[in-house]
């Protein structure tokens, strides 16, 4: 087959996984479904993404979705090459095509595609087998400039769950999520009723009976939890990621028991991650918030992979959806063995509310805080944060003292906000019938998602992309109203200071003060 006429897809270059071990070739007869992401008919303006105006799914599709002519052209050419079009969605700009690898090579091809094994990021003591591509992708010339991203050929695990377990003897203190709602003064008289929170999971499942047992312990009715399986993803308990799944659901259910949760299970791959976020954001009804506790170092994503997710987060902002993302659990290096500073993506996207972590000492009986500092237990167990190497600094973050990274133009600072994340002062949850103490910024993303829906309930409208409002009034050395500033501790390369810092952002929430501030806007 002559594939010399295929043209390079910008931003698609991908390196081999550092720990990959080859297990053989990928058979030409293997059936694969890939996702094609198409250009917008018109670029979406920052003013719309950042609010306060919002638009509906239908309005977004008509103004900023894919052009129907582009979709028709892509579908027609795929079918002419013997491929099956399994989905075409103008709003999310996704066209899914399926066929054998031999058929797919006529429209999209990698420099190299092999089967390999790599460590499972959700449990590195086991290996997972998957397809791995290297080099650039090449696509049909008629797709050049129309198709801006292709995912699915390489299905390596893309993200890590940002969860930390601690042995019981090492725990200083622990809290139920209900305790933390009181300590952080979540708005009284609210429980998230009438709102939906999307929860992104790239593995694991919901063990039978755990939710009923956990919420019975708390004296709270079991919240409504619906499951959506995206692509080949499945609700499959018995996986190392079960702890992540249950932490997310139990934190949200305890702090916003009236909210409906929709848990999106997808394959842990660039394709699965992006498809899960788009499916959640464009769901009916539109969610008030989405919680994401998974991520990976920015440099371990392709440029197209970052762009696809960032665009989905822009769609979320335009429709009034607040996306809360864990900032990482490995300090300023984000797990780079060389110690070089990195931020975690998608938390580093300016469209994400990046959620960092603290060490909290408080009395649950009185909700009195004796001390709160940056979470850093050494050996890479620390709140993620720093300065993005990939995203420019948004205007709303320009005057808070974000340091310039490596002499570059001003870049996005991470995180934006924080809450308790240290497993030594962790969250009491139930997993497989066992009480556990768990931490990590994985707990902070669902906490902030729950706070968001309770604020939205009190205000009577969704909040969308919160950052421009949250940063209003911030200045070097000054955190705005609605936050308790965290000024002690470090994450390695960055130390806490008064005002915004790359450890805990603007600080931890004072929910009632934040409600009063938002009500006055």
mmCIF file of C-alpha atoms in Angstrom, residues 247-386:
data_model
loop_
_atom_site.group_PDB
_atom_site.id
_atom_site.type_symbol
_atom_site.label_atom_id
_atom_site.label_comp_id
_atom_site.label_asym_id
_atom_site.label_seq_id
_atom_site.Cartn_x
_atom_site.Cartn_y
_atom_site.Cartn_z
ATOM 1 C CA UNK A 247 -11.999 8.593 47.610
ATOM 2 C CA UNK A 248 -13.514 10.838 44.941
ATOM 3 C CA UNK A 249 -17.071 9.579 45.350
ATOM 4 C CA UNK A 250 -17.004 9.500 49.148
ATOM 5 C CA UNK A 251 -15.533 13.002 49.516
ATOM 6 C CA UNK A 252 -18.106 14.486 47.137
ATOM 7 C CA UNK A 253 -20.969 12.481 48.625
ATOM 8 C CA UNK A 254 -20.122 13.559 52.164
ATOM 9 C CA UNK A 255 -19.654 17.239 51.297
ATOM 10 C CA UNK A 256 -22.430 17.623 48.691
ATOM 11 C CA UNK A 257 -24.840 14.773 49.513
ATOM 12 C CA UNK A 258 -27.675 16.347 47.552
ATOM 13 C CA UNK A 259 -25.715 16.470 44.303
ATOM 14 C CA UNK A 260 -25.947 13.795 41.645
ATOM 15 C CA UNK A 261 -22.603 12.252 40.778
ATOM 16 C CA UNK A 262 -21.898 10.833 37.329
ATOM 17 C CA UNK A 263 -18.729 8.749 37.280
ATOM 18 C CA UNK A 264 -17.096 8.406 33.853
ATOM 19 C CA UNK A 265 -14.918 5.304 33.546
ATOM 20 C CA UNK A 266 -12.508 5.412 30.605
ATOM 21 C CA UNK A 267 -9.332 3.676 29.497
ATOM 22 C CA UNK A 268 -6.191 5.218 30.962
ATOM 23 C CA UNK A 269 -4.814 6.567 27.689
ATOM 24 C CA UNK A 270 -4.629 9.932 25.953
ATOM 25 C CA UNK A 271 -7.719 8.936 23.975
ATOM 26 C CA UNK A 272 -9.646 7.692 27.008
ATOM 27 C CA UNK A 273 -8.803 10.743 29.126
ATOM 28 C CA UNK A 274 -9.863 13.229 26.445
ATOM 29 C CA UNK A 275 -13.013 11.297 25.532
ATOM 30 C CA UNK A 276 -14.043 11.075 29.198
ATOM 31 C CA UNK A 277 -13.676 14.815 29.763
ATOM 32 C CA UNK A 278 -15.581 15.724 26.598
ATOM 33 C CA UNK A 279 -18.317 13.208 27.415
ATOM 34 C CA UNK A 280 -18.677 14.679 30.911
ATOM 35 C CA UNK A 281 -18.601 18.314 29.817
ATOM 36 C CA UNK A 282 -21.173 17.822 27.043
ATOM 37 C CA UNK A 283 -23.513 15.645 29.109
ATOM 38 C CA UNK A 284 -27.201 16.431 29.534
ATOM 39 C CA UNK A 285 -27.804 18.023 31.972
ATOM 40 C CA UNK A 286 -24.641 20.109 31.898
ATOM 41 C CA UNK A 287 -22.692 19.449 35.098
ATOM 42 C CA UNK A 288 -21.957 22.265 37.521
ATOM 43 C CA UNK A 289 -18.487 20.867 38.211
ATOM 44 C CA UNK A 290 -16.123 18.137 37.051
ATOM 45 C CA UNK A 291 -13.551 16.549 39.367
ATOM 46 C CA UNK A 292 -10.288 15.155 37.948
ATOM 47 C CA UNK A 293 -7.792 13.443 40.246
ATOM 48 C CA UNK A 294 -5.552 12.064 37.488
ATOM 49 C CA UNK A 295 -2.666 13.711 35.663
ATOM 50 C CA UNK A 296 0.925 13.463 34.481
ATOM 51 C CA UNK A 297 4.006 15.626 34.015
ATOM 52 C CA UNK A 298 3.543 18.124 31.187
ATOM 53 C CA UNK A 299 6.526 16.811 29.229
ATOM 54 C CA UNK A 300 5.060 13.292 29.117
ATOM 55 C CA UNK A 301 2.159 14.529 26.981
ATOM 56 C CA UNK A 302 2.306 15.243 23.275
ATOM 57 C CA UNK A 303 1.583 18.803 22.202
ATOM 58 C CA UNK A 304 -1.625 17.613 20.511
ATOM 59 C CA UNK A 305 -2.639 15.723 23.674
ATOM 60 C CA UNK A 306 -2.342 18.856 25.792
ATOM 61 C CA UNK A 307 -4.151 20.931 23.172
ATOM 62 C CA UNK A 308 -7.068 18.484 22.946
ATOM 63 C CA UNK A 309 -7.661 18.455 26.708
ATOM 64 C CA UNK A 310 -7.130 22.203 27.053
ATOM 65 C CA UNK A 311 -9.759 22.794 24.356
ATOM 66 C CA UNK A 312 -12.220 20.526 26.192
ATOM 67 C CA UNK A 313 -11.636 22.566 29.352
ATOM 68 C CA UNK A 314 -12.318 25.731 27.344
ATOM 69 C CA UNK A 315 -15.624 24.212 26.238
ATOM 70 C CA UNK A 316 -16.379 23.549 29.905
ATOM 71 C CA UNK A 317 -15.743 27.158 30.868
ATOM 72 C CA UNK A 318 -17.945 28.467 28.072
ATOM 73 C CA UNK A 319 -20.829 26.306 29.298
ATOM 74 C CA UNK A 320 -20.375 27.320 32.940
ATOM 75 C CA UNK A 321 -18.668 24.138 34.158
ATOM 76 C CA UNK A 322 -15.990 24.421 36.866
ATOM 77 C CA UNK A 323 -13.244 21.824 36.353
ATOM 78 C CA UNK A 324 -11.277 21.009 39.523
ATOM 79 C CA UNK A 325 -7.985 19.169 38.947
ATOM 80 C CA UNK A 326 -5.449 17.678 41.375
ATOM 81 C CA UNK A 327 -2.064 19.420 41.100
ATOM 82 C CA UNK A 328 0.045 16.313 41.762
ATOM 83 C CA UNK A 329 1.632 14.506 44.704
ATOM 84 C CA UNK A 330 5.359 14.677 43.953
ATOM 85 C CA UNK A 331 6.426 18.208 44.831
ATOM 86 C CA UNK A 332 8.094 20.609 42.433
ATOM 87 C CA UNK A 333 9.643 17.832 40.300
ATOM 88 C CA UNK A 334 6.319 16.051 39.689
ATOM 89 C CA UNK A 335 8.230 12.789 39.852
ATOM 90 C CA UNK A 336 11.037 13.602 37.403
ATOM 91 C CA UNK A 337 13.927 11.412 38.631
ATOM 92 C CA UNK A 338 16.411 14.169 37.734
ATOM 93 C CA UNK A 339 14.690 16.568 40.134
ATOM 94 C CA UNK A 340 13.963 19.112 37.400
ATOM 95 C CA UNK A 341 10.914 21.267 38.123
ATOM 96 C CA UNK A 342 7.682 20.322 36.332
ATOM 97 C CA UNK A 343 3.991 20.995 36.709
ATOM 98 C CA UNK A 344 1.300 18.369 36.260
ATOM 99 C CA UNK A 345 -1.193 18.415 33.390
ATOM 100 C CA UNK A 346 -4.160 18.969 33.083
ATOM 101 C CA UNK A 347 -3.820 21.006 36.318
ATOM 102 C CA UNK A 348 -1.381 23.307 34.493
ATOM 103 C CA UNK A 349 -4.012 24.323 31.956
ATOM 104 C CA UNK A 350 -5.198 27.861 32.741
ATOM 105 C CA UNK A 351 -8.750 26.567 32.246
ATOM 106 C CA UNK A 352 -8.386 24.148 35.208
ATOM 107 C CA UNK A 353 -8.854 25.077 38.858
ATOM 108 C CA UNK A 354 -5.594 23.525 40.067
ATOM 109 C CA UNK A 355 -5.913 22.079 43.571
ATOM 110 C CA UNK A 356 -2.845 21.772 45.816
ATOM 111 C CA UNK A 357 -2.406 20.262 49.263
ATOM 112 C CA UNK A 358 -1.735 21.071 52.913
ATOM 113 C CA UNK A 359 -0.913 19.413 56.234
ATOM 114 C CA UNK A 360 -3.801 20.208 58.577
ATOM 115 C CA UNK A 361 -3.864 20.037 62.372
ATOM 116 C CA UNK A 362 -7.361 20.785 63.653
ATOM 117 C CA UNK A 363 -9.910 19.730 66.268
ATOM 118 C CA UNK A 364 -12.873 18.136 64.480
ATOM 119 C CA UNK A 365 -15.065 18.590 67.549
ATOM 120 C CA UNK A 366 -14.738 22.378 67.466
ATOM 121 C CA UNK A 367 -13.554 22.887 63.843
ATOM 122 C CA UNK A 368 -10.642 24.853 65.289
ATOM 123 C CA UNK A 369 -7.413 24.904 63.267
ATOM 124 C CA UNK A 370 -4.211 24.857 65.299
ATOM 125 C CA UNK A 371 -1.904 24.908 62.272
ATOM 126 C CA UNK A 372 -1.942 24.397 58.519
ATOM 127 C CA UNK A 373 1.143 24.268 56.341
ATOM 128 C CA UNK A 374 2.302 23.023 52.956
ATOM 129 C CA UNK A 375 2.129 19.249 52.571
ATOM 130 C CA UNK A 376 5.653 17.895 52.146
ATOM 131 C CA UNK A 377 6.710 14.621 53.769
ATOM 132 C CA UNK A 378 9.899 14.290 51.736
ATOM 133 C CA UNK A 379 10.794 11.448 49.367
ATOM 134 C CA UNK A 380 8.535 12.910 46.700
ATOM 135 C CA UNK A 381 5.410 12.957 48.858
ATOM 136 C CA UNK A 382 4.347 16.580 48.572
ATOM 137 C CA UNK A 383 1.851 18.928 46.987
ATOM 138 C CA UNK A 384 2.418 19.490 43.276
ATOM 139 C CA UNK A 385 3.097 22.995 42.043
ATOM 140 C CA UNK A 386 5.376 25.303 40.139
#
